[in-house]
Tab-separated table of C-alpha atoms in Angstrom:
chain	number	residue	atom	x	y	z
A	459	MET	CA	-19.346	-7.885	55.924
A	460	SER	CA	-19.462	-4.969	53.579
A	461	HIS	CA	-18.962	-5.749	49.901
A	462	SER	CA	-16.607	-3.403	48.071
A	463	TYR	CA	-16.558	-2.590	44.366
A	464	LYS	CA	-13.789	-1.144	42.180
A	465	GLN	CA	-13.790	0.529	38.805
A	466	ASN	CA	-11.004	2.089	36.756
A	467	GLN	CA	-11.311	5.228	34.666
A	468	VAL	CA	-8.919	7.174	32.477
A	469	ILE	CA	-9.729	10.867	32.913
A	470	PRO	CA	-10.816	12.370	29.575
A	471	TYR	CA	-10.268	16.076	28.776
A	472	TYR	CA	-13.986	16.894	29.073
A	473	MET	CA	-13.937	16.064	32.778
A	474	CYS	CA	-11.123	18.552	33.364
A	475	ASP	CA	-10.854	22.276	34.011
A	476	ARG	CA	-8.525	24.722	32.294
A	477	ASN	CA	-5.648	23.385	34.452
A	478	GLN	CA	-6.258	19.828	33.213
A	479	GLN	CA	-7.465	18.654	36.607
A	480	LEU	CA	-10.677	16.696	37.220
A	481	THR	CA	-13.504	19.032	38.278
A	482	LEU	CA	-15.421	18.420	41.511
A	483	SER	CA	-18.641	18.263	39.527
A	484	MET	CA	-17.266	15.483	37.319
A	485	LEU	CA	-15.782	13.691	40.347
A	486	VAL	CA	-19.295	13.489	41.780
A	487	ASN	CA	-20.615	12.158	38.473
A	488	LEU	CA	-17.930	9.467	38.495
A	489	LEU	CA	-18.606	8.488	42.108
A	490	MET	CA	-22.317	8.160	41.376
A	491	GLU	CA	-21.638	6.050	38.293
A	492	VAL	CA	-19.404	3.681	40.263
A	493	SER	CA	-22.026	3.557	43.001
A	494	GLU	CA	-24.745	2.668	40.467
A	495	ASN	CA	-22.553	-0.020	38.852
A	496	HIS	CA	-21.903	-1.472	42.307
A	497	SER	CA	-25.654	-1.567	42.930
A	498	ALA	CA	-26.378	-3.119	39.520
A	499	GLY	CA	-23.890	-5.913	40.242
A	500	LEU	CA	-25.902	-6.677	43.383
A	501	GLY	CA	-29.262	-6.629	41.570
A	502	ARG	CA	-30.184	-3.257	43.044
A	503	GLU	CA	-29.949	-1.077	39.929
A	504	GLU	CA	-32.089	2.004	39.477
A	505	SER	CA	-34.861	0.061	37.666
A	506	PHE	CA	-35.218	-2.302	40.679
A	507	LEU	CA	-35.994	0.748	42.801
A	508	ARG	CA	-38.196	2.355	40.151
A	509	GLU	CA	-40.433	-0.747	40.065
A	510	ARG	CA	-40.941	-0.189	43.803
A	511	GLY	CA	-41.696	3.523	43.278
A	512	ILE	CA	-38.574	4.730	45.074
A	513	SER	CA	-35.172	6.209	44.245
A	514	TRP	CA	-31.977	7.138	46.065
A	515	ILE	CA	-31.278	10.776	46.806
A	516	ILE	CA	-28.022	12.221	48.104
A	517	LEU	CA	-28.190	14.364	51.229
A	518	ARG	CA	-24.526	15.035	51.972
A	519	TYR	CA	-21.024	14.716	50.562
A	520	GLU	CA	-17.720	15.085	52.330
A	521	PHE	CA	-14.431	15.084	50.409
A	522	SER	CA	-10.801	14.986	51.582
A	523	ILE	CA	-8.525	15.620	48.643
A	524	SER	CA	-4.741	15.111	48.519
A	525	ARG	CA	-4.765	16.067	44.861
A	526	MET	CA	-7.273	15.968	42.037
A	527	PRO	CA	-6.642	13.414	39.261
A	528	LYS	CA	-5.097	14.858	36.097
A	529	TYR	CA	-6.050	14.631	32.452
A	530	ASN	CA	-5.209	11.187	31.047
A	531	GLU	CA	-4.431	9.719	34.474
A	532	GLU	CA	-5.905	6.287	35.157
A	533	ILE	CA	-7.662	6.242	38.499
A	534	GLU	CA	-9.264	3.468	40.505
A	535	VAL	CA	-12.449	4.224	42.398
A	536	GLU	CA	-13.310	1.832	45.242
A	537	THR	CA	-16.573	2.058	47.109
A	538	CYS	CA	-18.581	0.251	49.756
A	539	ALA	CA	-21.757	0.876	51.722
A	540	THR	CA	-20.565	1.055	55.318
A	541	GLU	CA	-23.607	1.444	57.543
A	542	TYR	CA	-27.348	2.062	57.451
A	543	ASN	CA	-30.202	2.923	59.765
A	544	LYS	CA	-33.930	3.308	59.124
A	545	LEU	CA	-33.459	6.652	57.335
A	546	PHE	CA	-29.952	6.802	55.852
A	547	THR	CA	-27.234	4.720	54.264
A	548	TYR	CA	-23.609	5.783	54.254
A	549	ARG	CA	-21.208	5.042	51.424
A	550	GLU	CA	-17.472	5.608	51.286
A	551	PHE	CA	-15.185	6.060	48.291
A	552	VAL	CA	-11.433	5.976	47.832
A	553	VAL	CA	-9.899	7.320	44.610
A	554	ARG	CA	-6.359	6.128	43.847
A	555	GLY	CA	-3.994	7.494	41.204
A	556	ASN	CA	-1.460	6.146	38.732
A	557	ASN	CA	0.788	4.664	41.417
A	558	LYS	CA	-2.079	3.491	43.625
A	559	GLU	CA	-1.513	6.420	45.959
A	560	GLN	CA	-4.660	7.655	47.640
A	561	LEU	CA	-5.868	10.902	46.040
A	562	ILE	CA	-9.341	11.360	47.480
A	563	LYS	CA	-11.524	10.012	50.245
A	564	ALA	CA	-15.225	10.755	50.007
A	565	LYS	CA	-18.303	9.919	52.000
A	566	ALA	CA	-21.931	10.200	50.899
A	567	THR	CA	-25.205	10.016	52.818
A	568	PHE	CA	-28.126	8.553	50.893
A	569	ALA	CA	-31.837	8.388	51.657
A	570	LEU	CA	-34.750	6.760	49.836
A	571	MET	CA	-37.405	8.998	48.260
A	572	LYS	CA	-40.924	7.906	47.276
A	573	ASN	CA	-41.257	8.967	43.640
A	574	ASP	CA	-44.944	9.944	43.904
A	575	THR	CA	-44.833	12.059	47.067
A	576	ARG	CA	-41.134	13.026	46.714
A	577	LYS	CA	-40.801	12.478	50.483
A	578	MET	CA	-38.269	10.311	52.281
A	579	THR	CA	-39.281	6.778	53.132
A	580	LYS	CA	-37.936	4.117	55.497
A	581	ILE	CA	-35.095	1.924	54.274
A	582	ASN	CA	-36.042	-1.736	54.459
A	583	SER	CA	-33.597	-4.607	54.526
A	584	GLU	CA	-34.752	-5.990	51.127
A	585	ILE	CA	-33.177	-2.936	49.489
A	586	VAL	CA	-29.869	-2.827	51.338
A	587	GLU	CA	-29.247	-6.452	52.365
A	588	PRO	CA	-26.993	-7.343	49.373
A	589	TYR	CA	-24.526	-4.537	50.142
A	590	GLY	CA	-23.485	-6.130	53.419
A	591	ALA	CA	-23.544	-2.828	55.253
A	592	THR	CA	-23.886	-2.897	59.030
A	593	PHE	CA	-27.257	-1.946	60.508
A	594	SER	CA	-26.940	0.531	63.329
A	595	LYS	CA	-29.787	2.285	65.159
A	596	ARG	CA	-27.561	5.309	65.562
A	597	ILE	CA	-28.071	8.153	63.097
A	598	GLN	CA	-24.633	9.618	62.373
A	599	ARG	CA	-24.123	13.235	63.475
A	600	ASN	CA	-22.078	14.503	60.565
A	601	VAL	CA	-20.396	17.902	60.549
A	602	LYS	CA	-22.460	20.504	58.716
A	603	PRO	CA	-21.189	23.295	56.459
A	604	ASN	CA	-20.535	26.592	58.267
A	605	GLU	CA	-23.328	29.166	58.361
A	606	ILE	CA	-22.850	31.801	55.690
A	607	ASN	CA	-22.253	35.379	56.834
A	608	LEU	CA	-24.809	37.332	54.815
A	609	THR	CA	-23.335	40.730	55.767
A	610	CYS	CA	-20.292	40.126	53.537
A	611	ALA	CA	-21.674	37.774	50.897
A	612	SER	CA	-21.660	37.981	47.097
A	613	GLU	CA	-24.209	36.271	44.899
A	614	GLN	CA	-24.996	35.259	41.357
A	615	HIS	CA	-28.215	34.057	39.774
A	616	TYR	CA	-28.672	30.978	37.622
A	617	PHE	CA	-31.691	29.678	35.754
A	618	VAL	CA	-32.141	25.920	35.759
A	619	ARG	CA	-31.346	24.642	32.269
A	620	TYR	CA	-33.083	21.822	30.414
A	621	PHE	CA	-30.043	19.537	30.613
A	622	ASP	CA	-29.575	20.142	34.360
A	623	ILE	CA	-32.542	17.855	35.027
A	624	ASP	CA	-31.758	14.167	35.379
A	625	THR	CA	-33.873	11.037	35.156
A	626	ASN	CA	-35.144	11.699	38.704
A	627	GLN	CA	-36.827	14.814	37.256
A	628	HIS	CA	-34.858	17.162	39.483
A	629	VAL	CA	-31.571	18.995	39.116
A	630	ASN	CA	-28.662	16.586	39.278
A	631	ASN	CA	-26.391	17.057	42.318
A	632	SER	CA	-23.357	17.758	40.149
A	633	LYS	CA	-25.071	20.893	38.802
A	634	TYR	CA	-25.347	22.383	42.302
A	635	ILE	CA	-21.565	22.096	42.474
A	636	GLU	CA	-21.172	24.152	39.292
A	637	TRP	CA	-23.338	26.906	40.843
A	638	LEU	CA	-21.494	26.653	44.188
A	639	LEU	CA	-18.075	27.146	42.588
A	640	ASP	CA	-18.859	29.473	39.679
A	641	VAL	CA	-19.406	32.451	42.030
A	642	LEU	CA	-15.754	32.328	43.135
A	643	PRO	CA	-13.347	34.650	41.274
A	644	PRO	CA	-11.630	32.977	38.266
A	645	ALA	CA	-8.257	34.245	39.542
A	646	PHE	CA	-8.874	32.310	42.786
A	647	LEU	CA	-10.201	29.120	41.166
A	648	SER	CA	-7.353	28.909	38.659
A	649	THR	CA	-4.661	29.135	41.375
A	650	HIS	CA	-6.230	27.122	44.207
A	651	GLY	CA	-6.988	23.460	44.685
A	652	LEU	CA	-9.757	22.003	46.815
A	653	LYS	CA	-8.539	20.175	49.942
A	654	HIS	CA	-11.751	19.488	51.796
A	655	GLY	CA	-15.454	19.987	51.166
A	656	ILE	CA	-18.769	19.367	52.879
A	657	ILE	CA	-21.956	19.800	50.846
A	658	THR	CA	-25.490	19.244	52.129
A	659	PHE	CA	-28.497	19.019	49.818
A	660	ASP	CA	-31.550	20.161	51.717
A	661	LYS	CA	-34.286	20.581	49.129
A	662	GLU	CA	-34.783	19.687	45.467
A	663	VAL	CA	-34.265	22.306	42.766
A	664	LYS	CA	-36.686	21.842	39.892
A	665	GLU	CA	-37.340	22.871	36.308
A	666	GLY	CA	-38.199	26.559	36.018
A	667	ASP	CA	-36.433	27.556	39.251
A	668	GLU	CA	-34.041	30.472	39.419
A	669	VAL	CA	-31.348	29.810	42.006
A	670	THR	CA	-29.112	32.227	43.852
A	671	SER	CA	-25.604	31.036	44.655
A	672	ILE	CA	-24.323	32.964	47.678
A	673	VAL	CA	-20.723	32.928	48.859
A	674	ASN	CA	-18.405	34.393	51.459
A	675	LYS	CA	-15.527	34.966	49.080
A	676	PRO	CA	-12.001	34.247	50.278
A	677	ALA	CA	-10.560	37.463	51.670
A	678	GLY	CA	-7.336	38.409	53.429
A	679	GLY	CA	-5.552	35.170	52.585
A	680	GLN	CA	-8.294	33.068	54.208
A	681	LEU	CA	-8.437	29.644	52.570
A	682	TYR	CA	-11.999	28.534	53.178
A	683	THR	CA	-15.272	29.554	51.564
A	684	ASN	CA	-18.857	29.197	52.794
A	685	HIS	CA	-21.687	28.760	50.315
A	686	ARG	CA	-25.447	28.603	50.080
A	687	ILE	CA	-27.841	27.834	47.230
A	688	CYS	CA	-31.293	29.400	47.558
A	689	VAL	CA	-34.498	29.521	45.554
A	690	GLY	CA	-36.100	32.740	46.713
A	691	GLU	CA	-35.484	32.871	50.463
A	692	THR	CA	-35.354	29.092	50.896
A	693	GLY	CA	-32.025	27.310	51.321
A	694	HIS	CA	-31.611	24.288	49.027
A	695	ALA	CA	-27.953	23.432	49.622
A	696	SER	CA	-24.985	24.556	51.721
A	697	ALA	CA	-21.265	23.977	51.477
A	698	THR	CA	-17.929	24.780	53.078
A	699	PHE	CA	-14.747	24.326	51.071
A	700	LYS	CA	-11.132	24.457	52.203
A	701	TRP	CA	-8.493	25.382	49.651
A	702	THR	CA	-4.765	25.346	49.133
A	703	GLU	CA	-2.706	27.511	46.842
A	704	GLN	CA	-1.443	25.628	43.799
A	705	SER	CA	1.974	26.567	42.506
A	706	ARG	CA	2.550	27.111	38.805
A	707	MET	CA	4.851	24.069	38.948
A	708	GLU	CA	2.118	21.733	40.192
A	709	LEU	CA	-0.190	23.017	37.480
A	710	ASP	CA	2.417	22.696	34.725
A	711	ASP	CA	3.087	19.174	35.921
A	712	GLY	CA	-0.572	18.477	35.237
A	713	ASN	CA	-0.276	19.983	31.785
A	714	ASP	CA	2.675	17.756	30.911
A	715	GLN	CA	0.552	14.603	31.168
B	334	MET	CA	-4.488	5.595	2.809
B	335	SER	CA	-6.365	7.043	5.702
B	336	HIS	CA	-5.762	5.413	9.070
B	337	SER	CA	-8.884	4.766	11.113
B	338	TYR	CA	-9.184	4.489	14.879
B	339	LYS	CA	-11.869	2.854	17.043
B	340	GLN	CA	-12.816	3.207	20.667
B	341	ASN	CA	-15.622	1.672	22.726
B	342	GLN	CA	-17.595	3.451	25.413
B	343	VAL	CA	-20.411	2.417	27.716
B	344	ILE	CA	-22.702	5.436	28.118
B	345	PRO	CA	-22.819	6.526	31.776
B	346	TYR	CA	-25.883	8.271	33.242
B	347	TYR	CA	-24.134	11.652	33.474
B	348	MET	CA	-23.885	11.823	29.674
B	349	CYS	CA	-27.638	11.365	29.342
B	350	ASP	CA	-30.670	13.619	29.414
B	351	ARG	CA	-33.881	13.033	31.372
B	352	ASN	CA	-34.947	10.477	28.734
B	353	GLN	CA	-31.753	8.467	29.282
B	354	GLN	CA	-30.402	9.338	25.849
B	355	LEU	CA	-26.896	10.649	25.157
B	356	THR	CA	-26.921	14.455	24.869
B	357	LEU	CA	-25.513	16.170	21.763
B	358	SER	CA	-23.126	18.103	23.976
B	359	MET	CA	-21.705	14.890	25.439
B	360	LEU	CA	-21.610	13.262	21.999
B	361	VAL	CA	-19.303	16.076	20.886
B	362	ASN	CA	-17.124	15.578	23.975
B	363	LEU	CA	-16.844	11.882	23.154
B	364	LEU	CA	-16.006	12.488	19.494
B	365	MET	CA	-13.278	14.950	20.490
B	366	GLU	CA	-11.850	12.498	23.013
B	367	VAL	CA	-11.702	9.731	20.402
B	368	SER	CA	-10.156	12.174	17.962
B	369	GLU	CA	-7.461	13.166	20.506
B	370	ASN	CA	-6.723	9.515	21.337
B	371	HIS	CA	-6.380	8.807	17.609
B	372	SER	CA	-3.913	11.708	17.339
B	373	ALA	CA	-1.955	10.605	20.420
B	374	GLY	CA	-1.536	7.126	18.938
B	375	LEU	CA	0.052	8.782	15.896
B	376	GLY	CA	2.374	10.999	17.986
B	377	ARG	CA	0.269	14.071	17.307
B	378	GLU	CA	-1.220	14.633	20.771
B	379	GLU	CA	-2.123	18.081	22.033
B	380	SER	CA	1.309	18.617	23.665
B	381	PHE	CA	3.024	18.017	20.277
B	382	LEU	CA	1.034	20.937	18.887
B	383	ARG	CA	1.504	23.066	22.004
B	384	GLU	CA	5.288	22.806	21.667
B	385	ARG	CA	4.843	24.278	18.194
B	386	GLY	CA	2.593	27.061	19.514
B	387	ILE	CA	-0.506	25.805	17.722
B	388	SER	CA	-3.754	24.003	18.498
B	389	TRP	CA	-6.689	22.534	16.603
B	390	ILE	CA	-9.950	24.418	16.552
B	391	ILE	CA	-13.274	23.135	15.273
B	392	LEU	CA	-15.082	25.211	12.684
B	393	ARG	CA	-18.020	23.013	11.757
B	394	TYR	CA	-19.910	19.902	12.730
B	395	GLU	CA	-22.502	17.969	10.765
B	396	PHE	CA	-24.460	15.116	12.347
B	397	SER	CA	-26.864	12.541	10.844
B	398	ILE	CA	-28.536	10.639	13.620
B	399	SER	CA	-30.597	7.441	13.274
B	400	ARG	CA	-30.977	7.325	17.028
B	401	MET	CA	-28.988	8.584	20.002
B	402	PRO	CA	-27.230	5.959	22.144
B	403	LYS	CA	-29.032	5.064	25.366
B	404	TYR	CA	-27.908	4.915	28.965
B	405	ASN	CA	-25.720	1.837	29.568
B	406	GLU	CA	-25.432	1.036	25.860
B	407	GLU	CA	-21.951	0.140	24.643
B	408	ILE	CA	-21.087	2.103	21.553
B	409	GLU	CA	-18.132	1.981	19.189
B	410	VAL	CA	-16.820	5.249	17.774
B	411	GLU	CA	-14.719	4.969	14.617
B	412	THR	CA	-12.941	7.953	13.144
B	413	CYS	CA	-10.526	8.868	10.379
B	414	ALA	CA	-9.117	12.043	8.877
B	415	THR	CA	-10.355	11.989	5.313
B	416	GLU	CA	-8.881	14.968	3.488
B	417	TYR	CA	-6.913	18.153	4.066
B	418	ASN	CA	-5.930	21.309	2.237
B	419	LYS	CA	-3.734	24.228	3.268
B	420	LEU	CA	-6.405	25.598	5.644
B	421	PHE	CA	-8.643	22.749	6.798
B	422	THR	CA	-8.699	19.077	7.688
B	423	TYR	CA	-11.854	16.996	7.576
B	424	ARG	CA	-12.574	14.167	9.974
B	425	GLU	CA	-15.421	11.667	9.875
B	426	PHE	CA	-16.957	9.633	12.671
B	427	VAL	CA	-19.297	6.651	12.753
B	428	VAL	CA	-21.007	5.690	16.008
B	429	ARG	CA	-22.333	2.121	16.192
B	430	GLY	CA	-24.659	0.663	18.804
B	431	ASN	CA	-25.045	-2.591	20.721
B	432	ASN	CA	-25.652	-4.654	17.586
B	433	LYS	CA	-23.110	-2.781	15.462
B	434	GLU	CA	-25.900	-0.930	13.712
B	435	GLN	CA	-24.948	2.559	12.613
B	436	LEU	CA	-26.471	5.163	14.945
B	437	ILE	CA	-24.690	8.369	13.975
B	438	LYS	CA	-22.522	9.734	11.208
B	439	ALA	CA	-20.647	12.944	11.941
B	440	LYS	CA	-18.197	15.152	10.120
B	441	ALA	CA	-15.962	17.833	11.582
B	442	THR	CA	-13.886	20.579	9.970
B	443	PHE	CA	-10.686	21.475	11.845
B	444	ALA	CA	-8.233	24.336	11.401
B	445	LEU	CA	-4.944	25.154	13.112
B	446	MET	CA	-4.776	28.237	15.333
B	447	LYS	CA	-1.589	30.003	16.420
B	448	ASN	CA	-1.831	30.201	20.207
B	449	ASP	CA	-0.202	33.658	20.498
B	450	THR	CA	-2.155	35.518	17.800
B	451	ARG	CA	-5.242	33.254	18.008
B	452	LYS	CA	-5.405	33.410	14.195
B	453	MET	CA	-5.591	30.516	11.754
B	454	THR	CA	-2.339	29.253	10.340
B	455	LYS	CA	-1.412	27.040	7.350
B	456	ILE	CA	-1.488	23.279	7.837
B	457	ASN	CA	1.878	21.752	6.997
B	458	SER	CA	2.439	18.115	6.149
B	459	GLU	CA	4.546	17.427	9.295
B	460	ILE	CA	1.382	17.842	11.346
B	461	VAL	CA	-1.026	15.779	9.262
B	462	GLU	CA	1.189	13.254	7.478
B	463	PRO	CA	0.700	10.398	10.019
B	464	TYR	CA	-3.096	10.441	9.609
B	465	GLY	CA	-2.853	9.319	5.993
B	466	ALA	CA	-5.491	11.810	4.877
B	467	THR	CA	-5.567	12.781	1.210
B	468	PHE	CA	-4.247	16.207	0.258
B	469	SER	CA	-6.599	18.076	-2.014
B	470	LYS	CA	-6.229	21.670	-3.183
B	471	ARG	CA	-9.994	21.932	-3.164
B	472	ILE	CA	-11.577	23.612	-0.155
B	473	GLN	CA	-14.847	21.797	0.511
B	474	ARG	CA	-18.007	23.867	0.115
B	475	ASN	CA	-20.027	22.564	3.008
B	476	VAL	CA	-23.663	23.411	3.552
B	477	LYS	CA	-24.128	26.237	6.067
B	478	PRO	CA	-26.847	26.567	8.702
B	479	ASN	CA	-29.918	28.487	7.531
B	480	GLU	CA	-30.073	32.213	8.212
B	481	ILE	CA	-32.118	32.948	11.300
B	482	ASN	CA	-35.323	34.966	10.852
B	483	LEU	CA	-34.956	37.716	13.445
B	484	THR	CA	-38.559	38.887	13.051
B	485	CYS	CA	-39.879	35.773	14.811
B	486	ALA	CA	-36.967	34.838	17.067
B	487	SER	CA	-36.761	34.198	20.830
B	488	GLU	CA	-33.621	34.624	22.853
B	489	GLN	CA	-32.006	33.874	26.202
B	490	HIS	CA	-28.867	35.231	27.796
B	491	TYR	CA	-26.046	33.219	29.323
B	492	PHE	CA	-22.926	34.308	31.169
B	493	VAL	CA	-19.802	32.318	30.446
B	494	ARG	CA	-19.017	30.212	33.528
B	495	TYR	CA	-15.577	29.403	34.933
B	496	PHE	CA	-15.847	25.726	33.985
B	497	ASP	CA	-16.978	26.506	30.416
B	498	ILE	CA	-13.389	27.452	29.574
B	499	ASP	CA	-11.150	24.623	28.406
B	500	THR	CA	-7.374	24.233	28.207
B	501	ASN	CA	-7.390	26.304	24.989
B	502	GLN	CA	-8.525	29.228	27.183
B	503	HIS	CA	-11.780	29.643	25.297
B	504	VAL	CA	-15.260	28.237	25.715
B	505	ASN	CA	-15.344	24.562	24.815
B	506	ASN	CA	-17.451	23.757	21.728
B	507	SER	CA	-19.733	21.478	23.704
B	508	LYS	CA	-20.868	24.460	25.813
B	509	TYR	CA	-22.151	26.291	22.713
B	510	ILE	CA	-24.391	23.289	22.130
B	511	GLU	CA	-25.910	23.638	25.608
B	512	TRP	CA	-26.727	27.296	24.852
B	513	LEU	CA	-28.046	26.420	21.384
B	514	LEU	CA	-30.477	23.816	22.715
B	515	ASP	CA	-31.459	25.278	26.081
B	516	VAL	CA	-33.573	28.017	24.432
B	517	LEU	CA	-35.945	25.415	23.001
B	518	PRO	CA	-39.084	24.676	25.045
B	519	PRO	CA	-38.665	21.739	27.496
B	520	ALA	CA	-41.914	20.237	26.190
B	521	PHE	CA	-40.362	20.147	22.701
B	522	LEU	CA	-36.935	18.828	23.756
B	523	SER	CA	-38.398	16.053	25.889
B	524	THR	CA	-40.563	14.709	23.043
B	525	HIS	CA	-38.284	15.197	20.024
B	526	GLY	CA	-35.073	13.588	18.896
B	527	LEU	CA	-32.393	15.200	16.781
B	528	LYS	CA	-32.090	13.759	13.267
B	529	HIS	CA	-29.643	16.132	11.615
B	530	GLY	CA	-27.566	19.104	12.672
B	531	ILE	CA	-25.118	21.575	11.180
B	532	ILE	CA	-23.191	23.840	13.549
B	533	THR	CA	-20.600	26.422	12.515
B	534	PHE	CA	-18.250	28.083	15.016
B	535	ASP	CA	-17.317	31.482	13.661
B	536	LYS	CA	-15.615	33.296	16.513
B	537	GLU	CA	-14.281	32.366	19.971
B	538	VAL	CA	-16.356	33.076	23.069
B	539	LYS	CA	-14.162	34.023	26.021
B	540	GLU	CA	-14.182	34.443	29.781
B	541	GLY	CA	-16.380	37.330	30.885
B	542	ASP	CA	-18.573	37.278	27.760
B	543	GLU	CA	-22.351	37.330	27.946
B	544	VAL	CA	-23.838	35.395	25.064
B	545	THR	CA	-27.285	35.580	23.515
B	546	SER	CA	-28.729	32.363	22.172
B	547	ILE	CA	-31.302	33.195	19.500
B	548	VAL	CA	-33.725	30.701	17.996
B	549	ASN	CA	-36.567	30.373	15.553
B	550	LYS	CA	-38.644	28.081	17.691
B	551	PRO	CA	-40.493	25.215	16.042
B	552	ALA	CA	-43.986	26.428	15.182
B	553	GLY	CA	-46.967	24.926	13.374
B	554	GLY	CA	-45.594	21.389	13.398
B	555	GLN	CA	-42.388	22.462	11.646
B	556	LEU	CA	-39.556	20.116	12.586
B	557	TYR	CA	-36.458	22.235	12.107
B	558	THR	CA	-34.965	25.011	14.188
B	559	ASN	CA	-32.476	27.745	13.251
B	560	HIS	CA	-30.076	29.109	15.840
B	561	ARG	CA	-27.501	31.804	16.383
B	562	ILE	CA	-25.110	32.558	19.244
B	563	CYS	CA	-24.087	36.220	19.544
B	564	VAL	CA	-21.904	38.304	21.827
B	565	GLY	CA	-23.412	41.758	21.486
B	566	GLU	CA	-24.263	42.106	17.784
B	567	THR	CA	-21.531	39.745	16.592
B	568	GLY	CA	-22.381	36.209	15.513
B	569	HIS	CA	-20.146	33.562	17.124
B	570	ALA	CA	-21.931	30.390	16.035
B	571	SER	CA	-24.899	29.259	13.938
B	572	ALA	CA	-26.849	26.051	13.712
B	573	THR	CA	-29.760	24.340	11.996
B	574	PHE	CA	-31.277	21.250	13.577
B	575	LYS	CA	-33.846	18.827	12.147
B	576	TRP	CA	-36.001	16.907	14.594
B	577	THR	CA	-38.358	13.973	14.732
B	578	GLU	CA	-41.118	13.305	17.189
B	579	GLN	CA	-40.253	10.550	19.674
B	580	SER	CA	-43.069	8.340	20.754
B	581	ARG	CA	-43.539	7.473	24.423
B	582	MET	CA	-42.746	3.880	23.412
B	583	GLU	CA	-39.316	4.746	22.018
B	584	LEU	CA	-38.516	6.704	25.164
B	585	ASP	CA	-39.722	3.965	27.520
B	586	ASP	CA	-37.628	1.504	25.562
B	587	GLY	CA	-34.641	3.688	26.466
B	588	ASN	CA	-35.637	3.693	30.115
B	589	ASP	CA	-35.796	-0.096	30.233
B	590	GLN	CA	-32.064	-0.397	29.609
């Protein structure tokens, strides 16, 4: 039976945007921290993997968001590893708010990378046994982000910064999210909330890279956006986000916290 | 008598650099969070100021660092407001590590800004009375960062990003620190630790700005760097950092946490 793990967190201001709501980038950081603490409690912390020359990489996120946590709100993050096969493990998260209401459901697909070759390697039961996830031969067919329409796309360029690189010596996943979202118009971002998102990470971005963040901007009242992160001509990540308009009242409610 | 406030924090991976040490940018975020929690406990939270049309801005930081906290280390941050005059208040911080040893001393200079005019305004006793700081007519003459030598400077350009803007509607101070440090060579940053820093914030950076981060890079074994952040020709921030070489052993010790 799958073992679940919970952790509470009061949302500090530095995890929030100008509307005092948790940013998607910081949500991902929190989920990964809770995931790592879960692993550490089971004796499968990052150093256990490092001694075996391997590390986890994230290949896909999917988020369903009722509302983003607000500044100063105490949330509970619950996670468990649900299923694995020879290539992937799947982890689910539920984020609950002040009154235990469900704010966010998220799902992540992990794979194991060999640190020397930086290629994926088979998942053996020694690594995943303590989590109590179910083994299934079946590789899940998860929905992919929409293809981007390059004929009506906008783009911006970003250089990888020193502090974008994490202890895995590649750009941390949360930084991709900053590039994905920063190309959207500020007037859109400040008045819309994220309802649903799918992000796939296809290829590592490394020190010295210049990335292009490409987007089909929302137009004509359309409330979804398609995204791609490239280095040169090569795709490194894709995403589709669905949005909802946020009223001034909802935002002011956040600011009253 | 000045009232002091303490808060503990376990350092999560997303606050750390590739060497698993707390970043200066995240240190500043933590200090500001502890400072705000201190204020809230005294009934002087951000919303109290907002109702009066004012907010705190930071004009200067000074850091003395024995060593930066490591990933997973539990630190204690203690702070108190030490002194104020009609224009400035001064706050001090001590960061202690696992064994209560002092890791960091920091000092910050705050001023009050009127939110409508975005100009500084006089500090009245209603605002600062609960902190128990000493009133002194004397305006402290704090050491400034060194002047930058433009004849041997390097520079990089950065566009302000959507998520750089905080609830004060200007770029958060911690983002200046990312620009200040990112211009240094990765080979230097990954092998040197910060021992001392002075940063002054002279002018707000706003949405839509393109900033230039200028640096006198360390050369010939010199272990200090002078920095300036400009928008066009106008200086918005300055800094001087002193560094020490970090041995592989010290860094591996961090990674063993």
